[in-house]
Amino acid sequence: ERGSLKKFGDFWIPDVDARWGRHWLKSHRLYRRGRGPKVQDIEEALGHCQRWSLAIDGGANIGAYSRVLMQHFEHVIAFEPAPDTFACLSRNLEEWGAGDRVQANQNALSDRLESVSLGTEAGRRSPSRRVVGGGDIATVRIDDLGLDDLAFLKLDVEGYEERALRGAVETLTRCRPLVMFEDKPKKTSHFGDPRGAHLFLESIGMKPIACIGPKQIDWLYGF
């Protein structure tokens, strides 16, 4: 234990995910006995990838996906806006020996520069947090990063996927990466059209490659 963090297997996790009861049991299954949630989904998606320069992990949480990505890509940029999960992400990357290979940022992704807050329904775990209004967490537009060789973009931002993609339109059309995003219409509907991310990607010439995972909620798109 370190401050407000708890160690489960190879993972530091925030207090909220370690509370005794169903949270503890789920974290035990995911982290003490496994490699984290849906890791097989990102590995399946990477089976379609042909370039290994740069990946973005949008909505990195405590880093299960970043851990996989850093084993394949020359460089990874991870974004996790929640302070407690960002602390876990940073600690995990340090212990996993990520070094300069992974750059962690405590920002949300959007199509505009704004300051947001995060929230979730009572009793939910940290991965379910979503943007709920104004606050003190700064957003970033991917286009403002000036990337010239983005090969893979993963987004799991609890309904903010379309916003994040619109903030990356120049990068997407220039770099032509693969895009993997989680699609939960109930959460997406808080911010617009439930199919907004799909429609936007199709509007810039991308096509669905696969619907990934047993829950069929992760989509992979490519040019």
Coordinates of C-alpha atoms in Angstrom, one line a residue:
E1 CA 0.0 0.0 0.0
R2 CA 1.3 3.5 -0.8
G3 CA -0.9 6.5 0.2
S4 CA -4.3 6.1 -1.4
L5 CA -3.1 3.4 -3.8
K6 CA -3.4 -0.4 -3.3
K7 CA -1.2 -3.1 -5.0
F8 CA -3.0 -6.0 -6.7
G9 CA -0.6 -8.2 -8.5
D10 CA 1.5 -6.1 -10.8
F11 CA -0.9 -3.2 -10.6
W12 CA -1.4 -0.2 -8.3
I13 CA -5.1 0.6 -8.3
P14 CA -7.1 3.5 -6.6
D15 CA -8.8 3.0 -3.3
V16 CA -12.3 3.1 -4.9
D17 CA -11.4 -0.1 -6.9
A18 CA -10.1 -1.9 -3.9
R19 CA -13.0 -1.5 -1.5
W20 CA -14.1 -4.7 0.1
G21 CA -17.0 -6.4 -1.6
R22 CA -17.7 -6.7 -5.3
H23 CA -15.0 -4.1 -6.2
W24 CA -12.3 -6.0 -4.4
L25 CA -13.4 -9.3 -6.0
K26 CA -13.4 -7.8 -9.5
S27 CA -10.0 -6.2 -9.0
H28 CA -8.7 -9.4 -7.6
R29 CA -9.8 -11.3 -10.7
L30 CA -8.5 -8.6 -13.1
Y31 CA -5.2 -7.7 -11.5
R32 CA -4.0 -10.3 -9.0
R33 CA -5.0 -13.2 -11.2
G34 CA -4.8 -11.5 -14.6
R35 CA -3.3 -8.8 -16.8
G36 CA -6.2 -6.3 -16.6
P37 CA -9.5 -5.8 -18.3
K38 CA -10.0 -6.7 -22.0
V39 CA -6.2 -7.0 -22.7
Q40 CA -7.0 -9.7 -25.2
D41 CA -9.1 -7.1 -27.1
I42 CA -6.1 -4.8 -27.7
E43 CA -3.9 -7.7 -28.6
E44 CA -6.4 -8.8 -31.2
A45 CA -6.5 -5.3 -32.6
L46 CA -2.7 -5.1 -32.8
G47 CA -2.9 -8.2 -35.0
H48 CA -4.1 -5.9 -37.8
C49 CA -1.3 -3.3 -37.3
Q50 CA 1.6 -3.0 -39.7
R51 CA 3.4 0.1 -38.3
W52 CA 5.0 0.3 -34.9
S53 CA 6.1 3.9 -34.5
L54 CA 3.7 5.7 -32.2
A55 CA 0.5 4.7 -30.3
I56 CA -1.9 6.8 -28.2
D57 CA -3.7 5.3 -25.2
G58 CA -6.7 7.6 -24.7
G59 CA -8.4 6.8 -21.4
A60 CA -5.5 4.8 -20.1
N61 CA -6.9 4.3 -16.5
I62 CA -4.1 2.5 -14.6
G63 CA -2.2 1.3 -17.7
A64 CA -3.2 -2.2 -18.6
Y65 CA -3.4 -1.2 -22.3
S66 CA -0.3 1.0 -22.1
R67 CA 1.6 -2.0 -20.8
V68 CA 0.8 -4.0 -23.9
L69 CA 1.3 -1.0 -26.3
M70 CA 4.8 -0.3 -25.0
Q71 CA 5.9 -3.8 -25.8
H72 CA 5.1 -3.2 -29.5
F73 CA 5.5 0.5 -30.3
E74 CA 8.6 2.7 -30.2
H75 CA 6.7 5.3 -28.3
V76 CA 3.3 5.5 -26.5
I77 CA 1.4 8.6 -25.3
A78 CA -1.1 7.9 -22.6
F79 CA -3.9 10.2 -21.4
E80 CA -5.7 9.7 -18.1
P81 CA -7.5 12.6 -16.6
A82 CA -8.6 11.4 -13.1
P83 CA -6.0 12.3 -10.4
D84 CA -6.1 9.0 -8.5
T85 CA -6.0 6.8 -11.6
F86 CA -3.2 9.0 -13.1
A87 CA -1.2 8.4 -9.9
C88 CA -1.6 4.7 -10.4
L89 CA -0.7 4.9 -14.0
S90 CA 2.5 6.8 -13.3
R91 CA 3.5 4.4 -10.5
N92 CA 2.7 1.3 -12.6
L93 CA 4.7 2.7 -15.6
E94 CA 7.7 3.4 -13.3
E95 CA 7.6 -0.1 -11.9
W96 CA 7.2 -1.7 -15.3
G97 CA 10.3 0.0 -16.5
A98 CA 8.5 2.1 -19.2
G99 CA 11.2 4.8 -19.0
D100 CA 10.9 7.3 -21.9
R101 CA 8.9 4.9 -24.0
V102 CA 5.6 6.0 -22.5
Q103 CA 4.7 9.6 -21.9
A104 CA 1.8 9.9 -19.4
N105 CA -0.4 13.0 -19.4
Q106 CA -3.2 13.9 -16.9
N107 CA -5.5 15.3 -19.5
A108 CA -8.8 14.5 -21.1
L109 CA -9.1 14.3 -24.9
S110 CA -11.6 16.6 -26.7
D111 CA -12.1 18.6 -29.9
R112 CA -11.8 21.9 -28.0
L113 CA -9.7 23.4 -25.2
E114 CA -11.8 23.2 -22.1
S115 CA -11.7 22.4 -18.5
V116 CA -13.8 19.4 -17.4
S117 CA -14.8 17.4 -14.3
L118 CA -15.3 13.6 -14.1
G119 CA -18.1 11.7 -12.3
T120 CA -19.9 8.4 -12.2
E121 CA -22.9 6.8 -10.7
A122 CA -22.6 6.0 -7.0
G123 CA -20.8 2.8 -6.3
R124 CA -19.1 2.4 -9.6
R125 CA -15.4 1.7 -10.2
S126 CA -12.9 4.2 -11.6
P127 CA -13.1 3.0 -15.3
S128 CA -16.7 4.1 -15.5
R129 CA -16.0 7.8 -14.9
R130 CA -17.0 10.2 -17.6
V131 CA -17.0 13.9 -18.3
V132 CA -19.9 15.5 -16.4
G133 CA -19.4 19.2 -16.9
G134 CA -16.9 22.0 -16.2
G135 CA -14.0 21.6 -13.8
D136 CA -10.3 21.8 -13.4
I137 CA -9.0 19.0 -15.7
A138 CA -7.6 20.5 -18.9
T139 CA -8.4 18.9 -22.2
V140 CA -6.0 18.3 -25.2
R141 CA -6.7 18.1 -28.9
I142 CA -4.6 15.4 -30.5
D143 CA -4.2 17.7 -33.6
D144 CA -2.3 20.1 -31.3
L145 CA 0.4 17.5 -30.6
G146 CA 1.8 17.9 -34.1
L147 CA 2.3 14.2 -34.6
D148 CA 3.7 13.0 -37.9
D149 CA 3.6 9.2 -37.6
L150 CA 0.7 8.0 -35.5
A151 CA 0.2 4.3 -36.2
F152 CA -2.5 3.3 -33.6
L153 CA -5.1 5.3 -31.6
K154 CA -7.0 3.6 -28.8
L155 CA -9.9 5.5 -27.2
D156 CA -11.9 4.4 -24.1
V157 CA -13.2 7.7 -22.9
E158 CA -16.7 6.8 -21.7
G159 CA -18.8 8.5 -24.4
Y160 CA -16.4 11.3 -25.4
E161 CA -15.0 9.3 -28.3
E162 CA -16.5 11.4 -31.0
R163 CA -15.2 14.6 -29.4
A164 CA -11.7 13.1 -29.1
L165 CA -11.8 11.9 -32.8
R166 CA -12.9 15.3 -34.0
G167 CA -10.0 16.8 -32.2
A168 CA -7.7 14.5 -34.2
V169 CA -9.1 14.9 -37.7
E170 CA -6.0 16.4 -39.2
T171 CA -3.8 13.8 -37.6
L172 CA -6.0 10.9 -38.7
T173 CA -6.1 12.0 -42.3
R174 CA -2.4 12.7 -42.4
C175 CA -1.1 9.7 -40.5
R176 CA -3.8 7.2 -41.4
P177 CA -3.6 5.1 -38.2
L178 CA -5.7 2.3 -37.1
V179 CA -8.4 3.5 -34.6
M180 CA -9.8 1.3 -31.8
F181 CA -12.6 2.7 -29.7
E182 CA -15.1 1.4 -27.1
D183 CA -18.7 1.9 -28.2
K184 CA -21.3 2.1 -25.4
P185 CA -24.3 4.0 -26.9
K186 CA -25.8 4.7 -23.4
K187 CA -22.7 6.7 -22.5
T188 CA -22.3 8.2 -26.0
S189 CA -25.8 9.5 -25.9
H190 CA -24.9 12.0 -23.1
F191 CA -22.8 13.9 -25.7
G192 CA -24.7 13.6 -29.0
D193 CA -25.5 10.9 -31.6
P194 CA -24.9 7.4 -30.1
R195 CA -23.3 6.5 -33.5
G196 CA -21.3 9.7 -33.7
A197 CA -17.9 8.1 -33.6
H198 CA -18.8 5.6 -36.4
L199 CA -20.3 8.3 -38.6
F200 CA -17.4 10.7 -38.1
L201 CA -14.8 8.0 -39.0
E202 CA -16.8 7.0 -42.1
S203 CA -17.0 10.6 -43.1
I204 CA -13.2 10.9 -43.4
G205 CA -12.9 7.7 -45.4
M206 CA -12.3 5.1 -42.6
K207 CA -14.1 1.7 -42.6
P208 CA -14.8 -0.8 -39.9
I209 CA -12.3 -3.7 -39.8
A210 CA -13.6 -5.7 -36.9
C211 CA -15.8 -5.7 -33.8
I212 CA -13.6 -7.1 -31.1
G213 CA -14.0 -9.0 -27.9
P214 CA -16.6 -11.2 -26.3
K215 CA -18.8 -8.2 -25.4
Q216 CA -18.6 -6.8 -29.0
I217 CA -18.2 -3.2 -27.8
D218 CA -14.7 -2.5 -29.1
W219 CA -14.5 -1.4 -32.8
L220 CA -11.4 -1.2 -35.0
Y221 CA -11.4 1.1 -38.0
G222 CA -8.8 1.7 -40.7
F223 CA -8.4 3.5 -44.0

